[in-house]
């Protein structure tokens, strides 16, 4: 079948039509495996940090994953446009498995962070490839449904992931959490690989811009890595020498400067100043991630250290967030009004819920209260992030879907890095090794992250208030007449 015929067919085919059913199942398998990996690892991480004396660097295990994802995302965006999504998907899944095996065998905490970075690199490749597969294979009117199903694919891992990871950690050791997830990810390769054979490149592209983009991606990842490493080490160092302080400050400032210099060309013009339309839609993704993922990374540590709760039970609080996320994505797939306003609604709900979470932590509310409030935060994120995914695909020409999907993921991951690294630096600065469960330390982290939800509301409004024909919001000319509005 020709490319034109396939495109015409895809415009009318349903998500579970015979033509698209195998691809839908394969994509769901990938996301399910990624979800199980995420829930299992975050549940086991407090035990990892305790056994390997890595609590002061706890945040790096998460921010390093997202930093490497930045690099993988940038490379995958151009690669998918030139070669199609299949090679990036294969490499991404392979790197994720390698990273899991490396982390599971690590004798020191810093080697665990290296393994997480390798997995993050693979995750960056994988998510961009999945987005491109969705954009090129599914009709536009079905894409909200697909993203809703992807969120639903988190439900089962969210329910069983923490329980399984907690049981394995307590009875066999945390290493088997990492080692045991690797075969699950491999199973996803077997399912999805044959289904992507026909998805080749859209059109030839010049090598020059692609190489420049990759170099910028390397510089961005390097700058972010230098900044977060310097900040965390500076906060963690006890009575440092003046030369050490100066070196860490220079490293951190240099990293921030490099990141700010190379980031703008990787995002739509105006994203950093919240230009109306698509730039602010993409910026919203990163801003809300600062608050949500920075908080999520430290919830298990707070529950284990402050309340002496076992890792599996602590992880179930995250399950509430994942279930709420699925519900939010389900709701956004069925809206009949302009979905751009979901960005405003989602950011507002997130602001209320994270503020409530900080209050519930401060008064040591029962665990079920924390779970309910965190579930509301997940609902806000599912509604907001799924909507940004749909809007970016809608407003991108087919030949630009890889690049714009990569920009969306860069914003996504940069927000996660900023949130987890910032929370990690605050934890390293405020925590008392003699009292690792000090509740005010965690409340201070939640409140600092809560501030970013106000910025999310502003960026959501900037994205929603542009007209359909406004700059950065209207579909590109190459899409007109080929994708239904």
Short mmCIF file of C-alpha atoms in Angstrom, two decimals:
data_model
loop_
_atom_site.label_atom_id
_atom_site.label_comp_id
_atom_site.label_asym_id
_atom_site.label_seq_id
_atom_site.Cartn_x
_atom_site.Cartn_y
_atom_site.Cartn_z
CA UNK A 1 0.00 0.00 0.00
CA UNK A 2 1.33 3.46 -0.89
CA UNK A 3 2.02 6.13 1.67
CA UNK A 4 -0.87 8.21 0.30
CA UNK A 5 -3.28 5.32 0.55
CA UNK A 6 -2.19 4.54 4.08
CA UNK A 7 -2.69 8.18 5.09
CA UNK A 8 -6.16 8.27 3.59
CA UNK A 9 -7.05 5.06 5.35
CA UNK A 10 -5.74 6.29 8.64
CA UNK A 11 -8.00 9.32 8.47
CA UNK A 12 -11.07 7.14 8.71
CA UNK A 13 -9.80 4.11 10.65
CA UNK A 14 -10.77 3.69 14.29
CA UNK A 15 -8.26 3.15 17.09
CA UNK A 16 -9.18 -0.55 17.35
CA UNK A 17 -9.94 -1.12 13.67
CA UNK A 18 -8.26 -4.21 12.14
CA UNK A 19 -5.79 -1.87 10.44
CA UNK A 20 -4.67 -0.09 13.61
CA UNK A 21 -5.39 -2.61 16.36
CA UNK A 22 -1.92 -4.28 16.37
CA UNK A 23 -0.17 -0.90 16.52
CA UNK A 24 -2.47 0.30 19.30
CA UNK A 25 -1.78 -2.83 21.36
CA UNK A 26 1.96 -2.49 20.79
CA UNK A 27 2.02 1.16 21.90
CA UNK A 28 -0.01 0.32 24.99
CA UNK A 29 2.45 -2.48 25.80
CA UNK A 30 5.38 -0.04 25.66
CA UNK A 31 3.69 2.51 27.92
CA UNK A 32 2.60 -0.21 30.34
CA UNK A 33 6.19 -1.41 30.66
CA UNK A 34 7.49 2.13 31.09
CA UNK A 35 4.83 2.78 33.75
CA UNK A 36 5.71 -0.36 35.66
CA UNK A 37 9.39 0.58 35.55
CA UNK A 38 8.65 4.07 36.88
CA UNK A 39 6.37 2.92 39.71
CA UNK A 40 8.67 0.09 40.76
CA UNK A 41 11.85 2.17 40.77
CA UNK A 42 10.43 5.12 42.70
CA UNK A 43 9.01 2.70 45.28
CA UNK A 44 12.37 0.98 45.79
CA UNK A 45 14.51 4.14 45.76
CA UNK A 46 14.29 4.98 49.51
CA UNK A 47 15.71 1.52 50.27
CA UNK A 48 18.44 2.03 47.66
CA UNK A 49 19.44 5.37 49.16
CA UNK A 50 19.44 3.97 52.71
CA UNK A 51 21.53 0.88 51.90
CA UNK A 52 24.06 2.75 49.75
CA UNK A 53 24.18 5.89 51.95
CA UNK A 54 22.89 8.05 49.15
CA UNK A 55 20.07 10.02 50.81
CA UNK A 56 21.83 13.36 50.36
CA UNK A 57 22.00 12.67 46.60
CA UNK A 58 18.52 11.14 46.46
CA UNK A 59 17.18 13.69 43.97
CA UNK A 60 19.98 12.99 41.50
CA UNK A 61 18.65 9.48 40.87
CA UNK A 62 15.58 11.09 39.32
CA UNK A 63 16.99 14.28 37.82
CA UNK A 64 19.83 12.38 36.11
CA UNK A 65 17.23 10.16 34.43
CA UNK A 66 15.44 13.22 33.08
CA UNK A 67 18.67 15.01 32.12
CA UNK A 68 19.71 12.09 29.92
CA UNK A 69 16.18 12.01 28.53
CA UNK A 70 16.74 15.57 27.28
CA UNK A 71 19.60 14.38 25.12
CA UNK A 72 17.70 11.34 23.88
CA UNK A 73 14.70 13.48 23.05
CA UNK A 74 16.64 15.98 20.94
CA UNK A 75 18.48 13.28 19.01
CA UNK A 76 15.31 11.24 18.50
CA UNK A 77 13.32 14.20 17.17
CA UNK A 78 15.58 14.76 14.17
CA UNK A 79 16.26 11.04 13.76
CA UNK A 80 12.55 10.20 13.55
CA UNK A 81 12.01 12.89 10.92
CA UNK A 82 14.89 11.50 8.81
CA UNK A 83 14.57 7.75 9.36
CA UNK A 84 11.14 7.16 10.82
CA UNK A 85 10.37 6.13 14.41
CA UNK A 86 11.51 2.49 14.23
CA UNK A 87 15.29 2.89 14.79
CA UNK A 88 14.80 5.35 17.68
CA UNK A 89 12.28 3.01 19.29
CA UNK A 90 14.64 0.04 19.12
CA UNK A 91 17.63 1.96 20.47
CA UNK A 92 15.52 3.49 23.24
CA UNK A 93 14.22 0.20 24.50
CA UNK A 94 17.71 -1.33 24.37
CA UNK A 95 19.20 1.52 26.41
CA UNK A 96 16.44 1.28 28.98
CA UNK A 97 17.18 -2.40 29.54
CA UNK A 98 20.92 -1.71 29.80
CA UNK A 99 20.33 1.03 32.36
CA UNK A 100 18.11 -1.21 34.49
CA UNK A 101 20.74 -3.94 34.54
CA UNK A 102 23.50 -1.45 35.41
CA UNK A 103 21.50 0.08 38.28
CA UNK A 104 20.56 -3.34 39.62
CA UNK A 105 24.21 -4.40 39.81
CA UNK A 106 25.59 -1.08 41.13
CA UNK A 107 27.72 -1.31 44.32
CA UNK A 108 27.56 2.47 44.98
CA UNK A 109 24.79 5.05 44.78
CA UNK A 110 26.55 7.13 42.16
CA UNK A 111 26.59 4.08 39.88
CA UNK A 112 22.84 3.75 40.42
CA UNK A 113 22.48 7.31 39.11
CA UNK A 114 24.59 6.36 36.08
CA UNK A 115 22.28 3.42 35.38
CA UNK A 116 19.28 5.72 35.72
CA UNK A 117 20.88 8.12 33.25
CA UNK A 118 21.29 5.33 30.68
CA UNK A 119 17.64 4.36 31.15
CA UNK A 120 16.67 8.01 30.79
CA UNK A 121 18.54 8.27 27.50
CA UNK A 122 16.55 5.30 26.26
CA UNK A 123 13.32 6.80 27.56
CA UNK A 124 13.97 9.99 25.57
CA UNK A 125 14.36 8.00 22.36
CA UNK A 126 11.31 5.91 23.09
CA UNK A 127 8.74 8.57 23.95
CA UNK A 128 9.46 10.71 20.87
CA UNK A 129 9.19 7.62 18.67
CA UNK A 130 5.83 6.74 20.23
CA UNK A 131 4.51 10.27 19.67
CA UNK A 132 5.57 10.18 16.03
CA UNK A 133 3.92 6.77 15.56
CA UNK A 134 0.68 8.20 16.96
CA UNK A 135 0.89 11.34 14.84
CA UNK A 136 1.52 9.46 11.59
CA UNK A 137 -0.71 6.45 12.11
CA UNK A 138 -3.88 7.66 13.83
CA UNK A 139 -6.49 10.14 12.54
CA UNK A 140 -6.47 13.44 14.38
CA UNK A 141 -9.93 12.94 15.87
CA UNK A 142 -8.74 9.64 17.39
CA UNK A 143 -5.54 11.02 18.93
CA UNK A 144 -7.22 12.30 22.15
CA UNK A 145 -8.61 8.79 22.60
CA UNK A 146 -5.15 7.26 22.08
CA UNK A 147 -3.58 9.56 24.67
CA UNK A 148 -6.42 8.76 27.04
CA UNK A 149 -5.67 5.05 26.61
CA UNK A 150 -1.98 5.68 27.20
CA UNK A 151 -2.86 7.26 30.52
CA UNK A 152 -5.14 4.29 31.27
CA UNK A 153 -2.17 1.99 30.59
CA UNK A 154 -0.73 3.34 33.86
CA UNK A 155 -3.63 2.00 35.92
CA UNK A 156 -2.54 -1.62 36.30
CA UNK A 157 1.16 -0.77 36.88
CA UNK A 158 0.07 1.90 39.37
CA UNK A 159 -1.94 -0.65 41.32
CA UNK A 160 0.47 -3.59 41.27
CA UNK A 161 3.83 -1.85 40.71
CA UNK A 162 4.31 -0.49 44.26
CA UNK A 163 2.98 -3.69 45.83
CA UNK A 164 5.25 -5.93 43.77
CA UNK A 165 8.26 -3.62 44.18
CA UNK A 166 7.68 -3.34 47.93
CA UNK A 167 7.37 -7.12 48.30
CA UNK A 168 10.49 -7.76 46.22
CA UNK A 169 12.47 -5.07 48.07
CA UNK A 170 11.61 -6.41 51.51
CA UNK A 171 11.99 -10.12 50.70
CA UNK A 172 14.66 -10.30 48.00
CA UNK A 173 16.37 -6.90 47.96
CA UNK A 174 15.95 -3.75 45.90
CA UNK A 175 18.35 -4.97 43.19
CA UNK A 176 15.78 -7.44 41.93
CA UNK A 177 13.35 -4.60 41.31
CA UNK A 178 15.67 -3.22 38.62
CA UNK A 179 16.74 -6.62 37.31
CA UNK A 180 13.18 -7.95 37.26
CA UNK A 181 11.77 -5.07 35.23
CA UNK A 182 14.25 -5.57 32.36
CA UNK A 183 12.55 -8.70 30.92
CA UNK A 184 9.19 -6.89 31.03
CA UNK A 185 10.58 -4.09 28.87
CA UNK A 186 12.07 -6.67 26.51
CA UNK A 187 8.60 -8.19 26.06
CA UNK A 188 7.37 -4.84 24.77
CA UNK A 189 10.07 -4.91 22.07
CA UNK A 190 8.80 -8.24 20.83
CA UNK A 191 5.22 -6.98 20.66
CA UNK A 192 5.67 -3.61 19.00
CA UNK A 193 8.66 -4.12 16.70
CA UNK A 194 6.82 -5.83 13.79
CA UNK A 195 4.04 -3.23 13.93
CA UNK A 196 6.28 -0.28 13.01
CA UNK A 197 7.86 -1.76 9.90
CA UNK A 198 5.90 0.46 7.47
CA UNK A 199 6.54 3.74 9.25
CA UNK A 200 9.44 5.29 7.36
CA UNK A 201 10.61 8.91 7.08
CA UNK A 202 8.18 11.54 5.83
CA UNK A 203 10.63 13.24 3.48
CA UNK A 204 14.38 13.83 3.09
CA UNK A 205 15.86 16.47 5.40
CA UNK A 206 19.17 18.27 5.39
CA UNK A 207 21.90 16.82 7.61
CA UNK A 208 23.18 20.22 8.70
CA UNK A 209 20.20 21.31 10.84
CA UNK A 210 19.91 17.82 12.34
CA UNK A 211 23.58 17.83 13.39
CA UNK A 212 23.24 21.32 14.82
CA UNK A 213 20.21 20.20 16.81
CA UNK A 214 22.06 17.19 18.19
CA UNK A 215 25.01 19.37 19.24
CA UNK A 216 22.64 21.73 20.97
CA UNK A 217 21.05 18.77 22.71
CA UNK A 218 24.43 17.60 23.98
CA UNK A 219 25.24 21.11 25.22
CA UNK A 220 21.83 21.42 26.90
CA UNK A 221 22.15 18.09 28.69
CA UNK A 222 25.72 18.95 29.72
CA UNK A 223 24.72 22.37 31.03
CA UNK A 224 21.78 20.99 33.00
CA UNK A 225 23.97 18.21 34.41
CA UNK A 226 26.67 20.67 35.50
CA UNK A 227 24.13 23.00 37.12
CA UNK A 228 22.31 20.34 39.11
CA UNK A 229 25.49 18.53 40.15
CA UNK A 230 27.06 21.79 41.39
CA UNK A 231 23.94 22.88 43.28
CA UNK A 232 23.38 19.52 44.98
CA UNK A 233 27.04 19.13 45.94
CA UNK A 234 27.17 22.72 47.23
CA UNK A 235 24.11 22.14 49.41
CA UNK A 236 25.41 18.79 50.65
CA UNK A 237 29.01 19.76 51.44
CA UNK A 238 29.63 20.30 55.15
CA UNK A 239 32.02 23.15 56.01
CA UNK A 240 33.51 23.34 52.49
CA UNK A 241 36.73 25.13 51.71
CA UNK A 242 36.46 28.48 49.95
CA UNK A 243 38.01 27.04 46.79
CA UNK A 244 35.45 24.22 46.75
CA UNK A 245 32.57 26.64 47.15
CA UNK A 246 33.92 28.87 44.37
CA UNK A 247 34.37 25.92 42.04
CA UNK A 248 30.86 24.60 42.62
CA UNK A 249 29.33 28.05 42.17
CA UNK A 250 31.21 28.57 38.89
CA UNK A 251 30.16 25.11 37.70
CA UNK A 252 26.50 25.75 38.53
CA UNK A 253 26.40 29.22 36.96
CA UNK A 254 28.23 28.03 33.84
CA UNK A 255 25.77 25.17 33.47
CA UNK A 256 22.78 27.51 33.69
CA UNK A 257 24.31 29.93 31.18
CA UNK A 258 25.05 27.17 28.67
CA UNK A 259 21.54 25.75 29.03
CA UNK A 260 19.92 29.15 28.50
CA UNK A 261 22.05 29.82 25.41
CA UNK A 262 21.29 26.56 23.61
CA UNK A 263 17.67 26.00 24.72
CA UNK A 264 15.76 28.61 22.65
CA UNK A 265 16.41 27.05 19.20
CA UNK A 266 15.20 23.69 20.53
CA UNK A 267 11.78 25.16 21.41
CA UNK A 268 9.24 27.12 19.36
CA UNK A 269 10.10 30.80 19.12
CA UNK A 270 8.84 32.66 22.17
CA UNK A 271 8.39 29.65 24.45
CA UNK A 272 10.70 31.06 27.13
CA UNK A 273 8.75 34.35 27.28
CA UNK A 274 5.33 32.65 27.08
CA UNK A 275 4.38 33.90 23.61
CA UNK A 276 0.73 33.32 22.84
CA UNK A 277 -0.35 30.05 21.25
CA UNK A 278 1.80 27.00 20.68
CA UNK A 279 4.91 28.37 22.50
CA UNK A 280 2.93 28.81 25.73
CA UNK A 281 1.20 25.46 25.29
CA UNK A 282 4.60 23.77 25.22
CA UNK A 283 5.89 25.94 28.09
CA UNK A 284 2.92 24.93 30.24
CA UNK A 285 4.01 21.31 29.98
CA UNK A 286 7.37 22.08 31.57
CA UNK A 287 6.10 24.47 34.24
CA UNK A 288 3.53 22.10 35.74
CA UNK A 289 6.10 19.29 35.66
CA UNK A 290 8.38 21.31 37.94
CA UNK A 291 5.77 21.18 40.68
CA UNK A 292 4.39 17.69 40.19
CA UNK A 293 7.50 15.60 39.62
CA UNK A 294 9.60 17.45 42.17
CA UNK A 295 6.94 16.58 44.75
CA UNK A 296 6.40 13.01 43.57
CA UNK A 297 10.08 12.06 43.78
CA UNK A 298 10.19 12.79 47.53
CA UNK A 299 6.82 11.42 48.65
CA UNK A 300 8.07 7.84 49.26
CA UNK A 301 11.14 9.14 51.11
CA UNK A 302 8.94 11.32 53.33
CA UNK A 303 6.57 8.48 54.16
CA UNK A 304 9.32 5.94 54.82
CA UNK A 305 11.49 8.27 56.92
CA UNK A 306 8.84 10.35 58.69
CA UNK A 307 6.15 7.75 59.32
CA UNK A 308 8.12 4.50 59.21
CA UNK A 309 5.84 3.16 56.46
CA UNK A 310 7.06 0.22 54.40
CA UNK A 311 8.09 0.99 50.79
CA UNK A 312 5.15 -0.86 49.22
CA UNK A 313 2.53 1.05 51.21
CA UNK A 314 4.34 4.34 50.58
CA UNK A 315 4.30 3.58 46.87
CA UNK A 316 0.52 3.14 46.92
CA UNK A 317 0.20 6.89 47.49
CA UNK A 318 1.78 7.29 44.07
CA UNK A 319 -0.77 4.81 42.75
CA UNK A 320 -3.49 7.30 43.69
CA UNK A 321 -1.72 9.92 41.58
CA UNK A 322 -1.46 7.57 38.62
CA UNK A 323 -5.15 6.65 38.87
CA UNK A 324 -6.06 10.32 39.03
CA UNK A 325 -3.84 10.93 36.00
CA UNK A 326 -5.75 8.29 34.03
CA UNK A 327 -9.06 9.84 35.05
CA UNK A 328 -7.91 13.30 33.96
CA UNK A 329 -6.76 12.00 30.60
CA UNK A 330 -10.08 10.15 30.19
CA UNK A 331 -11.97 13.39 30.81
CA UNK A 332 -9.92 15.45 28.35
CA UNK A 333 -10.59 12.94 25.57
CA UNK A 334 -14.31 13.68 25.83
CA UNK A 335 -14.45 17.46 26.02
CA UNK A 336 -16.52 19.28 23.41
CA UNK A 337 -15.20 22.80 24.05
CA UNK A 338 -11.81 24.28 23.11
CA UNK A 339 -9.30 22.01 24.87
CA UNK A 340 -6.82 24.85 25.26
CA UNK A 341 -8.82 25.94 28.31
CA UNK A 342 -8.07 22.58 29.90
CA UNK A 343 -4.52 23.87 30.41
CA UNK A 344 -5.87 26.66 32.62
CA UNK A 345 -8.24 24.36 34.48
CA UNK A 346 -5.56 21.72 35.03
CA UNK A 347 -2.98 24.21 36.31
CA UNK A 348 -5.54 25.71 38.69
CA UNK A 349 -6.54 22.32 40.10
CA UNK A 350 -2.86 21.41 40.49
CA UNK A 351 -2.24 24.62 42.46
CA UNK A 352 -5.08 23.84 44.88
CA UNK A 353 -4.09 20.19 45.32
CA UNK A 354 -0.36 20.77 45.88
CA UNK A 355 -1.15 23.48 48.40
CA UNK A 356 -3.44 21.01 50.13
CA UNK A 357 -0.73 18.34 50.05
CA UNK A 358 1.72 20.65 51.82
CA UNK A 359 -0.91 21.41 54.48
CA UNK A 360 -1.78 17.71 54.92
CA UNK A 361 1.91 16.88 55.33
CA UNK A 362 2.41 19.64 57.90
CA UNK A 363 -0.45 18.47 60.12
CA UNK A 364 0.50 14.81 59.59
CA UNK A 365 -2.90 13.94 58.13
CA UNK A 366 -3.78 10.24 57.71
CA UNK A 367 -2.28 8.41 54.77
CA UNK A 368 -5.61 8.14 52.97
CA UNK A 369 -5.93 11.94 52.99
CA UNK A 370 -2.52 12.29 51.34
CA UNK A 371 -3.53 9.69 48.77
CA UNK A 372 -6.78 11.49 47.91
CA UNK A 373 -5.07 14.87 47.56
CA UNK A 374 -2.29 13.39 45.47
CA UNK A 375 -4.90 11.68 43.29
CA UNK A 376 -6.38 15.12 42.58
CA UNK A 377 -2.92 16.34 41.56
CA UNK A 378 -2.66 13.40 39.18
CA UNK A 379 -6.08 14.25 37.74
CA UNK A 380 -4.88 17.78 36.97
CA UNK A 381 -1.73 16.48 35.30
CA UNK A 382 -3.58 13.90 33.20
CA UNK A 383 -5.95 16.54 31.90
CA UNK A 384 -3.19 19.07 31.22
CA UNK A 385 -0.44 16.93 29.72
CA UNK A 386 -2.69 14.85 27.46
CA UNK A 387 -4.18 18.07 26.12
CA UNK A 388 -0.74 19.52 25.34
CA UNK A 389 0.14 16.32 23.45
CA UNK A 390 -3.00 16.50 21.32
CA UNK A 391 -2.58 20.22 20.61
CA UNK A 392 1.06 19.90 19.54
CA UNK A 393 0.27 17.10 17.08
CA UNK A 394 -2.72 19.02 15.75
CA UNK A 395 -0.67 22.14 15.10
CA UNK A 396 2.35 20.43 13.51
CA UNK A 397 2.94 19.60 9.87
CA UNK A 398 3.63 15.87 9.32
CA UNK A 399 7.27 16.59 8.52
CA UNK A 400 7.61 18.58 11.76
CA UNK A 401 5.90 16.20 14.16
CA UNK A 402 9.18 14.65 15.27
CA UNK A 403 10.79 18.04 15.91
CA UNK A 404 7.77 19.50 17.71
CA UNK A 405 7.17 16.32 19.69
CA UNK A 406 10.81 16.55 20.74
CA UNK A 407 10.28 20.20 21.79
CA UNK A 408 7.31 19.14 23.89
CA UNK A 409 9.33 16.39 25.54
CA UNK A 410 12.27 18.76 26.12
CA UNK A 411 9.90 21.08 27.99
CA UNK A 412 8.46 18.07 29.83
CA UNK A 413 11.82 16.70 30.91
CA UNK A 414 13.44 20.05 31.64
CA UNK A 415 10.56 20.79 33.99
CA UNK A 416 11.03 17.42 35.68
CA UNK A 417 14.78 18.01 35.99
CA UNK A 418 14.26 21.46 37.49
CA UNK A 419 11.70 20.12 39.94
CA UNK A 420 13.62 17.06 41.12
CA UNK A 421 17.02 18.77 41.14
CA UNK A 422 15.63 21.79 42.97
CA UNK A 423 13.86 19.60 45.50
CA UNK A 424 17.02 17.55 45.88
CA UNK A 425 19.10 20.65 46.54
CA UNK A 426 16.61 21.88 49.14
CA UNK A 427 16.60 18.47 50.81
CA UNK A 428 20.41 18.34 50.88
CA UNK A 429 20.50 21.86 52.35
CA UNK A 430 17.75 21.47 54.96
CA UNK A 431 17.74 17.85 56.06
CA UNK A 432 19.37 16.71 59.28
CA UNK A 433 21.20 13.36 58.93
CA UNK A 434 20.30 12.63 62.54
CA UNK A 435 16.60 13.21 61.76
CA UNK A 436 16.03 12.27 58.08
CA UNK A 437 12.26 12.27 58.57
CA UNK A 438 12.05 15.91 59.70
CA UNK A 439 8.57 16.93 58.45
CA UNK A 440 9.23 20.71 58.05
CA UNK A 441 11.96 19.88 55.52
CA UNK A 442 9.46 18.19 53.24
CA UNK A 443 6.82 20.89 53.77
CA UNK A 444 9.37 23.52 52.71
CA UNK A 445 10.03 21.52 49.53
CA UNK A 446 6.32 21.22 48.72
CA UNK A 447 5.74 24.96 49.21
CA UNK A 448 8.71 25.94 47.06
CA UNK A 449 7.41 23.75 44.25
CA UNK A 450 3.85 25.00 44.71
CA UNK A 451 4.94 28.47 43.57
CA UNK A 452 5.40 27.17 40.03
CA UNK A 453 1.73 26.25 39.73
CA UNK A 454 0.92 29.99 39.54
CA UNK A 455 3.25 30.27 36.54
CA UNK A 456 1.44 27.28 35.02
CA UNK A 457 -1.87 29.13 35.26
CA UNK A 458 -0.35 32.18 33.52
CA UNK A 459 1.19 30.12 30.70
CA UNK A 460 -2.08 28.20 30.28
CA UNK A 461 -3.94 31.48 29.86
CA UNK A 462 -1.37 32.66 27.29
CA UNK A 463 -1.90 29.49 25.30
CA UNK A 464 -5.68 29.61 25.52
CA UNK A 465 -6.28 33.27 24.70
CA UNK A 466 -4.91 33.27 21.15
CA UNK A 467 -7.33 33.04 18.24
CA UNK A 468 -7.39 30.07 15.90
CA UNK A 469 -5.57 32.14 13.29
CA UNK A 470 -3.10 33.64 15.76
CA UNK A 471 0.67 33.20 15.56
CA UNK A 472 1.89 29.84 16.72
CA UNK A 473 -1.58 28.32 16.94
CA UNK A 474 -2.90 27.85 13.44
CA UNK A 475 -1.93 24.62 11.66
CA UNK A 476 0.91 25.01 9.21
CA UNK A 477 0.03 25.33 5.51
CA UNK A 478 1.34 21.86 4.74
CA UNK A 479 -1.32 20.38 7.01
CA UNK A 480 -4.32 22.21 5.55
CA UNK A 481 -6.54 19.84 3.62
CA UNK A 482 -4.75 16.73 4.87
CA UNK A 483 -5.82 16.54 8.52
CA UNK A 484 -9.38 17.19 9.69
CA UNK A 485 -9.76 20.22 11.96
#
